[in-house]
PDB file of C-alpha atoms and ligand atoms in Angstrom:
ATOM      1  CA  UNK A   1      11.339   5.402  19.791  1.00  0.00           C
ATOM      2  CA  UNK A   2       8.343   7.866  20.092  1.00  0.00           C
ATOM      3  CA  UNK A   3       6.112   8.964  16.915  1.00  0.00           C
ATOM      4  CA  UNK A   4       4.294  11.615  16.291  1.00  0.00           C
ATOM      5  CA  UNK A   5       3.236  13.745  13.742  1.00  0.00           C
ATOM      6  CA  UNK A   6       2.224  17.228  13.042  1.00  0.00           C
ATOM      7  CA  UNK A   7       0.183  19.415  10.283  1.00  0.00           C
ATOM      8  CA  UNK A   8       2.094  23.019   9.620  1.00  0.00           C
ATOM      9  CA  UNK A   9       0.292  25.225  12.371  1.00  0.00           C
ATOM     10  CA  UNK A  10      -2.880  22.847  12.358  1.00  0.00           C
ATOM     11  CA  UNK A  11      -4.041  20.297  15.087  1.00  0.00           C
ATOM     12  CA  UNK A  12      -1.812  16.925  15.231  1.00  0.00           C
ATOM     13  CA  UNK A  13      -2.284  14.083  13.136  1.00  0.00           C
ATOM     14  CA  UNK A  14      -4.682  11.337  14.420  1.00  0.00           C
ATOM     15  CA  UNK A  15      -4.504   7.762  13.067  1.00  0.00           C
ATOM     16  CA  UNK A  16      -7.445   5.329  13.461  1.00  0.00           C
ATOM     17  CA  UNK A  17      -8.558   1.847  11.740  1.00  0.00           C
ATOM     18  CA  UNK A  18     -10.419   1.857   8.413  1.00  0.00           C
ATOM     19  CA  UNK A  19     -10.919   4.332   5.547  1.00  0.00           C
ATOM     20  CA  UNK A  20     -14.025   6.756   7.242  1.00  0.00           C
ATOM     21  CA  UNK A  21     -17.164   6.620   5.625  1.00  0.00           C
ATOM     22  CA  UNK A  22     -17.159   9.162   2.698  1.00  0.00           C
ATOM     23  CA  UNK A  23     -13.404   9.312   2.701  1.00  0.00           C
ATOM     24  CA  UNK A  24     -12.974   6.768  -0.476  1.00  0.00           C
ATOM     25  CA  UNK A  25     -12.941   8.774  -3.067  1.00  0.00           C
ATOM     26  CA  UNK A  26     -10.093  10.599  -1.153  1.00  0.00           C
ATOM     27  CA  UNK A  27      -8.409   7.345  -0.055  1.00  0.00           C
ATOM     28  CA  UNK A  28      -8.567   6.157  -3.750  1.00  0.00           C
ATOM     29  CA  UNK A  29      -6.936   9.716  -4.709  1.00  0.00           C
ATOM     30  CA  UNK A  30      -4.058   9.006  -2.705  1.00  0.00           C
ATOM     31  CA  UNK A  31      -3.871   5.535  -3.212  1.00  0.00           C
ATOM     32  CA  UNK A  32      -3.597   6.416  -7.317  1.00  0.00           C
ATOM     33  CA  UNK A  33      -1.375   9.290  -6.799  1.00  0.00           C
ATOM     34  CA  UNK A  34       1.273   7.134  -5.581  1.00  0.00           C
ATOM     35  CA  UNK A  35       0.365   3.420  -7.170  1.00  0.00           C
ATOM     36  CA  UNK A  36      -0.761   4.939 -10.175  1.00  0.00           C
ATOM     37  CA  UNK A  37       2.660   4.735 -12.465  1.00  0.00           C
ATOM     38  CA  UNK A  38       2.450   1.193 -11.248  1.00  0.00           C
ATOM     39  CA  UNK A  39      -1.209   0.509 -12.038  1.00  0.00           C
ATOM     40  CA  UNK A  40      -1.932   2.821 -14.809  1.00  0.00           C
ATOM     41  CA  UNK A  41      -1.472  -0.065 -17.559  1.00  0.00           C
ATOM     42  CA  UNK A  42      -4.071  -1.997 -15.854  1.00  0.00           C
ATOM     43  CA  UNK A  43      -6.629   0.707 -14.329  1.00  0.00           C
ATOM     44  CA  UNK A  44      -5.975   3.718 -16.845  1.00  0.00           C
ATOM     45  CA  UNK A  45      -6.854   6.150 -17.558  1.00  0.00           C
ATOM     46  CA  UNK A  46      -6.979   8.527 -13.905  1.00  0.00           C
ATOM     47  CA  UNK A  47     -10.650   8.887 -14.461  1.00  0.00           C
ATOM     48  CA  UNK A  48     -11.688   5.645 -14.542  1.00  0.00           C
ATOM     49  CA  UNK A  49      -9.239   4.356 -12.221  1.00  0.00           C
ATOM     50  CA  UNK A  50      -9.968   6.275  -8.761  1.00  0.00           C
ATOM     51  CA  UNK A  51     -13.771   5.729  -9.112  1.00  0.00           C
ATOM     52  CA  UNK A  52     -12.703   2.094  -9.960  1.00  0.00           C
ATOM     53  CA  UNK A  53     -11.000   2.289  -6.878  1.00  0.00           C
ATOM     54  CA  UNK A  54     -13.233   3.892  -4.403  1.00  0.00           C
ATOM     55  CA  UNK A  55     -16.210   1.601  -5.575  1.00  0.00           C
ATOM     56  CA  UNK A  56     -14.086  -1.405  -4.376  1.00  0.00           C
ATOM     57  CA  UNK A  57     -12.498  -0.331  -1.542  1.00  0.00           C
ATOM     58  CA  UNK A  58     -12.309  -2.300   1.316  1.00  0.00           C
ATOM     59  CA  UNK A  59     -12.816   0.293   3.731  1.00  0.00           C
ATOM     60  CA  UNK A  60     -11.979  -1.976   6.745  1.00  0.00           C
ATOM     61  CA  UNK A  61      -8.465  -2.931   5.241  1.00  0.00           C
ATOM     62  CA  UNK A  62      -6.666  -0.236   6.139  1.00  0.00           C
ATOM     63  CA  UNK A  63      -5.504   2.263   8.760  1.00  0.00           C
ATOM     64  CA  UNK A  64      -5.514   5.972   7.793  1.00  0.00           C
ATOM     65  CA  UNK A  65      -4.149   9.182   8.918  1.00  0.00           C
ATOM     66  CA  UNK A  66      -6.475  12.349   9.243  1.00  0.00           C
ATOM     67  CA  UNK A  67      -5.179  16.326   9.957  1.00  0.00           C
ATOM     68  CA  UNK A  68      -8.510  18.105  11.072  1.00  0.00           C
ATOM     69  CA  UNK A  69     -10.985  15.210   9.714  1.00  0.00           C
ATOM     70  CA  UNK A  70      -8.892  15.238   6.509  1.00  0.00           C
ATOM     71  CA  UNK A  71      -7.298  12.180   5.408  1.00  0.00           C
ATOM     72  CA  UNK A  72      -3.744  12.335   4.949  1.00  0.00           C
ATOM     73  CA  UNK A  73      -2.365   9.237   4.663  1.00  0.00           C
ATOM     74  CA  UNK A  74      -3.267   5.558   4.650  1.00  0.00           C
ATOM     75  CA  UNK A  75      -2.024   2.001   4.688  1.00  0.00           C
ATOM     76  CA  UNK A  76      -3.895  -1.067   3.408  1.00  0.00           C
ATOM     77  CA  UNK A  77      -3.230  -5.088   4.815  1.00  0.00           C
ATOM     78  CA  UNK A  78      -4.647  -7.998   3.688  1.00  0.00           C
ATOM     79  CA  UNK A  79      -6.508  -9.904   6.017  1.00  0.00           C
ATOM     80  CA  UNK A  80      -8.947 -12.980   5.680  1.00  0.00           C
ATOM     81  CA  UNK A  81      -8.223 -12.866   1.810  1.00  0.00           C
ATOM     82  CA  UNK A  82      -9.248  -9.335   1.830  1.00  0.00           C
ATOM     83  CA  UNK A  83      -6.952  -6.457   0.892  1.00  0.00           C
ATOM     84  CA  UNK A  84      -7.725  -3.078   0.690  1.00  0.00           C
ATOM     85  CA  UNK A  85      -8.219  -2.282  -3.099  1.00  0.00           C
ATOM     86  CA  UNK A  86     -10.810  -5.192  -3.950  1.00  0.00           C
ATOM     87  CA  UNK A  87     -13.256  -5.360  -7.259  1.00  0.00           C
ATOM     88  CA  UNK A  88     -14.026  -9.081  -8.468  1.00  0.00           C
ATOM     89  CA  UNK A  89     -12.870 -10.218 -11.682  1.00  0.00           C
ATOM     90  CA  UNK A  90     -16.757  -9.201 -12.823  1.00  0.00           C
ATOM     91  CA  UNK A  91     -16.192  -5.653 -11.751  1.00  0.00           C
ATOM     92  CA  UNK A  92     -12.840  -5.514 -13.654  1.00  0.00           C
ATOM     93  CA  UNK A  93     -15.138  -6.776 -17.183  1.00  0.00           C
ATOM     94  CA  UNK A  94     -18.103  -4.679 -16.324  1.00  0.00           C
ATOM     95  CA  UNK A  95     -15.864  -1.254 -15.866  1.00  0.00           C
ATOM     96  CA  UNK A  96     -13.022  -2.096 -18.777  1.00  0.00           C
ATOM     97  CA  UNK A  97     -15.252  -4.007 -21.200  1.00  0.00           C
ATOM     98  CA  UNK A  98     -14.973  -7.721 -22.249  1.00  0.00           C
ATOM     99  CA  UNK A  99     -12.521  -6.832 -24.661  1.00  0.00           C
ATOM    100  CA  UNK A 100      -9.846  -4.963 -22.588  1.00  0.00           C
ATOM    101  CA  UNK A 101     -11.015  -6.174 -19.499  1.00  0.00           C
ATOM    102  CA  UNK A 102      -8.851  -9.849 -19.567  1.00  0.00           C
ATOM    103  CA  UNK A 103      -5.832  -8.539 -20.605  1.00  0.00           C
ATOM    104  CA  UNK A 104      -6.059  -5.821 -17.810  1.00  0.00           C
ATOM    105  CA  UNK A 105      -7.093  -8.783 -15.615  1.00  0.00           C
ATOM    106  CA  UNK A 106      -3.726 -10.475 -16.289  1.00  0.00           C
ATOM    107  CA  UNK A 107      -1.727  -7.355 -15.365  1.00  0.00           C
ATOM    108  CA  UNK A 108      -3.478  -6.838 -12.155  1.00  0.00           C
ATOM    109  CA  UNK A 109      -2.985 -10.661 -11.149  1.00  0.00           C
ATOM    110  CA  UNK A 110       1.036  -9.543 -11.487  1.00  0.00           C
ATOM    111  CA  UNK A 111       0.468  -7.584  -8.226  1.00  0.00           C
ATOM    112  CA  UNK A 112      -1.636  -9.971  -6.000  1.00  0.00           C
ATOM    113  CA  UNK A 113       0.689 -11.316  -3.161  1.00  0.00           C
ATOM    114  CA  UNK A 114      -0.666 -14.471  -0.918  1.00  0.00           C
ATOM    115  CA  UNK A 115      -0.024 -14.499   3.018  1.00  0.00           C
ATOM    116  CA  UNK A 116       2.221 -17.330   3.914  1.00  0.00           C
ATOM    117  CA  UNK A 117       0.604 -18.400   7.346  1.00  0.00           C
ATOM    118  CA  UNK A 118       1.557 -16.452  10.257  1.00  0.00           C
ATOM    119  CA  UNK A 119       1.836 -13.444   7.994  1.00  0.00           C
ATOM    120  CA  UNK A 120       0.713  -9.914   7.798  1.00  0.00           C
ATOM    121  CA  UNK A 121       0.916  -8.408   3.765  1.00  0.00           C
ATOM    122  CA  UNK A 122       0.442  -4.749   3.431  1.00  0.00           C
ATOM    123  CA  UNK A 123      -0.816  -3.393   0.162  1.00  0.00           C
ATOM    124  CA  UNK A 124       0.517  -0.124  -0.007  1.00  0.00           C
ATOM    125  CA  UNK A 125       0.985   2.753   1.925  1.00  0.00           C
ATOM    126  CA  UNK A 126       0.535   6.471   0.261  1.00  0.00           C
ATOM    127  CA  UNK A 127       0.680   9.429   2.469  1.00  0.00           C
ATOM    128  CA  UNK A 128      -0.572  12.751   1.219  1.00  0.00           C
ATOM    129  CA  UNK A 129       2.430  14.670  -1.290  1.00  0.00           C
ATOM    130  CA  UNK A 130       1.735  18.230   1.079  1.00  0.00           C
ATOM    131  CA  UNK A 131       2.612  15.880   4.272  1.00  0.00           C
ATOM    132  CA  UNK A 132       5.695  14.104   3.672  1.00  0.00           C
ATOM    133  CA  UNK A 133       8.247  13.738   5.362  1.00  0.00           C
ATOM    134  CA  UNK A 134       7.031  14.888   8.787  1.00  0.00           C
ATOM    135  CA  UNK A 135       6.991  11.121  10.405  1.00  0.00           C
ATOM    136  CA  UNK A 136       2.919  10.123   9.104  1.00  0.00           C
ATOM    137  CA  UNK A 137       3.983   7.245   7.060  1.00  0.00           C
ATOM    138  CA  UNK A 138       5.880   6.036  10.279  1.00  0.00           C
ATOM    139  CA  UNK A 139       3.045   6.639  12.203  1.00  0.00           C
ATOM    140  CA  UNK A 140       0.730   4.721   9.926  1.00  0.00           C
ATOM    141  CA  UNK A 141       3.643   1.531   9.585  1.00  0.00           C
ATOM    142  CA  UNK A 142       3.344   1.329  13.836  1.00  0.00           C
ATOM    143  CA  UNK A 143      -0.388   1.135  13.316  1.00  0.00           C
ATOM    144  CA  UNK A 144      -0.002  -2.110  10.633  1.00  0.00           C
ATOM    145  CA  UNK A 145       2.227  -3.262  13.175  1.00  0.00           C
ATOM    146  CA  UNK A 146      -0.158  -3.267  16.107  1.00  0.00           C
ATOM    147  CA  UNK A 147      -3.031  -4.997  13.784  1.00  0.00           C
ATOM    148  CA  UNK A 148      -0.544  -7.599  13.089  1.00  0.00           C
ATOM    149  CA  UNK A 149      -0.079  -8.505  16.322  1.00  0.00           C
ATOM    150  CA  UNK A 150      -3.616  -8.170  17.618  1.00  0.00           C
ATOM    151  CA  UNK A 151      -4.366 -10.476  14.972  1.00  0.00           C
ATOM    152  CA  UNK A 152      -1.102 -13.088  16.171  1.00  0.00           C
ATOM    153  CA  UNK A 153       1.015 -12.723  13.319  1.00  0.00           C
ATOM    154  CA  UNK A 154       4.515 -13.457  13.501  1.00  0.00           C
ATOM    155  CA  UNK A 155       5.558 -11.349  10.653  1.00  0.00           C
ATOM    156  CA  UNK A 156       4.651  -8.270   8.190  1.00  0.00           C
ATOM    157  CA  UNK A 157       5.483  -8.177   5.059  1.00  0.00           C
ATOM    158  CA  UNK A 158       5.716  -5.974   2.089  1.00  0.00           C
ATOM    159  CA  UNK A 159       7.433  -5.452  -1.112  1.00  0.00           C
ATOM    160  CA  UNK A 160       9.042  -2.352  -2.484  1.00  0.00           C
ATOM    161  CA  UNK A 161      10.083  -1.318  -6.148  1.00  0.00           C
ATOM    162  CA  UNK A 162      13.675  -0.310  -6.836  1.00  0.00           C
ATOM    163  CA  UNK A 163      12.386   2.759  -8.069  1.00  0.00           C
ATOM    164  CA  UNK A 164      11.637   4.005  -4.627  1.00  0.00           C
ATOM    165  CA  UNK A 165      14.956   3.988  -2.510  1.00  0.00           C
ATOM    166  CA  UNK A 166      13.851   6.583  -0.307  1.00  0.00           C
ATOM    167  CA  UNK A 167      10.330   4.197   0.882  1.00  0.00           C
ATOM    168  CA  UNK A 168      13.233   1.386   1.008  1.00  0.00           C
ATOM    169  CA  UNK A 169      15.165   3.703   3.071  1.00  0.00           C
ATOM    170  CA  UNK A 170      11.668   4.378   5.652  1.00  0.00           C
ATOM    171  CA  UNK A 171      11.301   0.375   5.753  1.00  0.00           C
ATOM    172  CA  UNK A 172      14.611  -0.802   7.122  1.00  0.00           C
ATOM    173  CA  UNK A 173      14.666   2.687   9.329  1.00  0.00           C
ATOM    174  CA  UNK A 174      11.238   0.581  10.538  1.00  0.00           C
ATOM    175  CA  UNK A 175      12.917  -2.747  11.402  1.00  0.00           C
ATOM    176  CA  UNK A 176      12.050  -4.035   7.862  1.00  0.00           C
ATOM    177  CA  UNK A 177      14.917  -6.447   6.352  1.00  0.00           C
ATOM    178  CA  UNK A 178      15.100  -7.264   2.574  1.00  0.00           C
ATOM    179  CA  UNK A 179      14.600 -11.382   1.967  1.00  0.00           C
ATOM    180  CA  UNK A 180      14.533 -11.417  -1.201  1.00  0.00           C
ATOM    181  CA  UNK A 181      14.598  -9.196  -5.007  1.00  0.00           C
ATOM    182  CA  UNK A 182      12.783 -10.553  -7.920  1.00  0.00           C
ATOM    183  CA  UNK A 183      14.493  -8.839 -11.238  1.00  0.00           C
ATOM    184  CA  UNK A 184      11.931  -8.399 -13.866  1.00  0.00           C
ATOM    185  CA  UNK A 185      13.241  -6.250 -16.277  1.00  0.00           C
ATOM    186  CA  UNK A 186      10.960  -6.778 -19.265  1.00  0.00           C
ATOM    187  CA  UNK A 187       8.419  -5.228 -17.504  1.00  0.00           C
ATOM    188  CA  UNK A 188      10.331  -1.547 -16.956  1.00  0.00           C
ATOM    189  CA  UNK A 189       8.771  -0.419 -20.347  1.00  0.00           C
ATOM    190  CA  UNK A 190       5.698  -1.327 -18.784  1.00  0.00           C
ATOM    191  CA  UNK A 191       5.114  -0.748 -15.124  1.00  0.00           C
ATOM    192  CA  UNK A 192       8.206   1.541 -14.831  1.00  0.00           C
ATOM    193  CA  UNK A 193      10.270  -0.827 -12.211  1.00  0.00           C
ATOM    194  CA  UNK A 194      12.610  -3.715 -13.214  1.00  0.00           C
ATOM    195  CA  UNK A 195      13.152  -5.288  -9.767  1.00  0.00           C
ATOM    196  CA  UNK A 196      10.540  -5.795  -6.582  1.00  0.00           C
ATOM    197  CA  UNK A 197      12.168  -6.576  -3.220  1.00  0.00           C
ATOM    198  CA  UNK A 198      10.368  -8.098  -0.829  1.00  0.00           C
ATOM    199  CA  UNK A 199      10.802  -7.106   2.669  1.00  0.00           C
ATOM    200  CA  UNK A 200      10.060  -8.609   5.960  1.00  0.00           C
ATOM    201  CA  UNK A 201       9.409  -7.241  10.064  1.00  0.00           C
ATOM    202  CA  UNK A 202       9.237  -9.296  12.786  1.00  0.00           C
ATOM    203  CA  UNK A 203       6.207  -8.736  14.970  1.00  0.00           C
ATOM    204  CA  UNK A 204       6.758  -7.262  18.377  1.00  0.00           C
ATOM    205  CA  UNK A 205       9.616  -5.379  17.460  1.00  0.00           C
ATOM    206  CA  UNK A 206       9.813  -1.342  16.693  1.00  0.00           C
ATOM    207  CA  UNK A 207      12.017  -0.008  14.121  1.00  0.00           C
ATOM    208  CA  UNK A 208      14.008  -2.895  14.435  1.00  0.00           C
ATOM    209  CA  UNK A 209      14.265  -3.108  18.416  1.00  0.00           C
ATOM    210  CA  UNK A 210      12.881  -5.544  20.546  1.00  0.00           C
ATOM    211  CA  UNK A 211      10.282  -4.180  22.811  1.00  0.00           C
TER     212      UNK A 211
HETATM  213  C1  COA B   1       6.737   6.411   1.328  1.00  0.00           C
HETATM  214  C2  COA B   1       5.752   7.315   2.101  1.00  0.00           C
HETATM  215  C3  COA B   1       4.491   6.539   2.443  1.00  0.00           C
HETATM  216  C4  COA B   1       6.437   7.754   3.383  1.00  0.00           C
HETATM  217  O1  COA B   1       5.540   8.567   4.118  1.00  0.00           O
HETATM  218  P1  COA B   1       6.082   9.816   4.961  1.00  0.00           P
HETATM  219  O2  COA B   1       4.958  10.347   5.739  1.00  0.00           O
HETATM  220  O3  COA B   1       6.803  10.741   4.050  1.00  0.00           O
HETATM  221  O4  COA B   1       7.139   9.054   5.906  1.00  0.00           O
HETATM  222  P2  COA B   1       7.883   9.629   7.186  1.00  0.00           P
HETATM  223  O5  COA B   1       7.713  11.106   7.268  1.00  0.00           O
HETATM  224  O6  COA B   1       7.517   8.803   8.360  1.00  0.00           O
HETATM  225  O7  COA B   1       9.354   9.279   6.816  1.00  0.00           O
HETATM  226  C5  COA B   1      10.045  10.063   5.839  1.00  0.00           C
HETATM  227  C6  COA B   1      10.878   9.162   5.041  1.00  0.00           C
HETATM  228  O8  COA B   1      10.048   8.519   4.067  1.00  0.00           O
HETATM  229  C7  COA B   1      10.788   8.304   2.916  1.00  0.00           C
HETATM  230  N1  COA B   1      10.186   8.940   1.757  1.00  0.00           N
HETATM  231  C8  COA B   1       9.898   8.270   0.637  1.00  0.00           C
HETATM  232  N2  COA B   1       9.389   9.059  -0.284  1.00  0.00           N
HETATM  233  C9  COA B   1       9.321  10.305   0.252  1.00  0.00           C
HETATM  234  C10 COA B   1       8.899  11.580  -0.230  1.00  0.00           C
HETATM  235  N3  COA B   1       8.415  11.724  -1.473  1.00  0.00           N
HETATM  236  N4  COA B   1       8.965  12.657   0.605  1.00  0.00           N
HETATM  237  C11 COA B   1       9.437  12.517   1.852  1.00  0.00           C
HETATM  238  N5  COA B   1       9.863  11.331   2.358  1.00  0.00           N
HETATM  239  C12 COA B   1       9.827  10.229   1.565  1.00  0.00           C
HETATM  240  C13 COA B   1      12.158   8.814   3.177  1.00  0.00           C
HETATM  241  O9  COA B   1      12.937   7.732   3.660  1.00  0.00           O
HETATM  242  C14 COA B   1      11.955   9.836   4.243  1.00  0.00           C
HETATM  243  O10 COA B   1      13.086  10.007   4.984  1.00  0.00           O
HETATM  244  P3  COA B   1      14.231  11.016   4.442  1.00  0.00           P
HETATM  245  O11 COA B   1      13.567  12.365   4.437  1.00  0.00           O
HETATM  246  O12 COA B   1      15.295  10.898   5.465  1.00  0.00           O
HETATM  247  O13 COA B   1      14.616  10.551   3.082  1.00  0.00           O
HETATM  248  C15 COA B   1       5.390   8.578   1.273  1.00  0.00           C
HETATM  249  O14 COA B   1       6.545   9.256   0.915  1.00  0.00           O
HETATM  250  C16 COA B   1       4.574   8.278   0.029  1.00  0.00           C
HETATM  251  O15 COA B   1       3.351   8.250   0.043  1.00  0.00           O
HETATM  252  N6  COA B   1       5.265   8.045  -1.086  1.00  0.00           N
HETATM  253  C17 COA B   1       4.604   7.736  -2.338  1.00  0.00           C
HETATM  254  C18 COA B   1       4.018   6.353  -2.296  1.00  0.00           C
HETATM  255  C19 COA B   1       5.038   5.284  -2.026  1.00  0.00           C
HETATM  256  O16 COA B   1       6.152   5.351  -2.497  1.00  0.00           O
HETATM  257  N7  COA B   1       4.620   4.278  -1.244  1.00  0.00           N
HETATM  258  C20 COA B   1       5.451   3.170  -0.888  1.00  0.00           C
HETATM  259  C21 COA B   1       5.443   2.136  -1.953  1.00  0.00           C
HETATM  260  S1  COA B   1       6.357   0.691  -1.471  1.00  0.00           S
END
């Protein structure tokens, strides 16, 4: 299946590897725009949180999507132990204090996610509000997809909330199959989502087919 994408009477949508140099603030706005629900009880408030973010980016974790040098869109992969939103356990303490910091430590450990070998984990993929829907989030998943297999993995992974039916809906269009739901619903009051399904692409297929 072909891809592209296009801005509304601007030039065509470009994607390339890594966050550009200047662009984290940006990535970290988009990144918080659509994580933020999920992260706010760990990284609130906004103004803390996207500096937070764009201090501790991993810049080189992530492939992005730019209309006319603007970045629309981006996807983030662990790699090497690396993901893209980073910030040691120090950084957490030194920006939350050592008295909220620990407990905002815990809550961020909820969301860390360890490759099993052979495996490519993406850590989120946010594509500017102004730009859905007009195939950039595809465009951006093809892009994980060729880093995982330049880098010989097997398989890509990722995990969904089942809040968001219509990303759920984009993954399986993608070739992504569901393995497996964990149901947590003591932490809806808290995060917003009872239930994260984890989801799982073969590498060296697209949306689903064999090349
Ligand atoms: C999910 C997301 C990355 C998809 O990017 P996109 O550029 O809109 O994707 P495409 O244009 O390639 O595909 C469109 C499909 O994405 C899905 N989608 C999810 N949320 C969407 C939204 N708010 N607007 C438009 N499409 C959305 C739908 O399946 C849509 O197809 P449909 O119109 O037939 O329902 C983007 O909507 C987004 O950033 N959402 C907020 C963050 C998020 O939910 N990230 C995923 C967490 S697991």
């Amino acid at each position: 299946m072909g891809l592209d994408a296009t801005g509304s009477g601007t030039g065509p949508v470009t994607v390339r590897r890594g966050v550009p140099a200047g662009a984290e603030r940006r990535a970290a706005e988009l990144y918080w725009d659509a994580f933020g629900r999920k992260l706010g009880p760990a990284l609130n408030p906004p103004g803390k949180a996207v500096p937070f973010l764009a201090a501790h980016l991993n810049a080189d974790r992530a492939v992005c999507a730019l209309l006319d040098g603007q970045l629309v869109g981006l996807a983030g992969y662990q790699h090497d132990g690396r993901g893209l939103t980073g910030g040691s356990a120090r950084s957490v303490l030194r920006a939350y204090g050592p008295l909220r910091g620990p407990y905002r430590l815990l809550l961020l450990a909820l969301f860390e996610r360890r490759p099993a070998p052979g495996q490519l984990v993406m850590d989120g993929i946010a594509v500017d509000p102004g730009m859905r829907g007009r195939g950039v989030g595809s465009l951006l998943l093809e892009e994980v997809a060729a880093v995982a297999a330049e880098q010989d993995c097997r398989e890509i992974r990722l995990d969904v909330i089942d809040t968001n039916p219509r990303a759920r809906a984009l993954y399986e269009r993608r070739g992504f199959t569901a393995v497996r739901t964990e149901h947590t619903p003591y932490l809806r009051g808290l995060f917003g989502f009872g239930a994260v399904t984890t989801m799982h692409r073969r590498v060296g297929t697209e949306g689903g087919e064999e090349l």
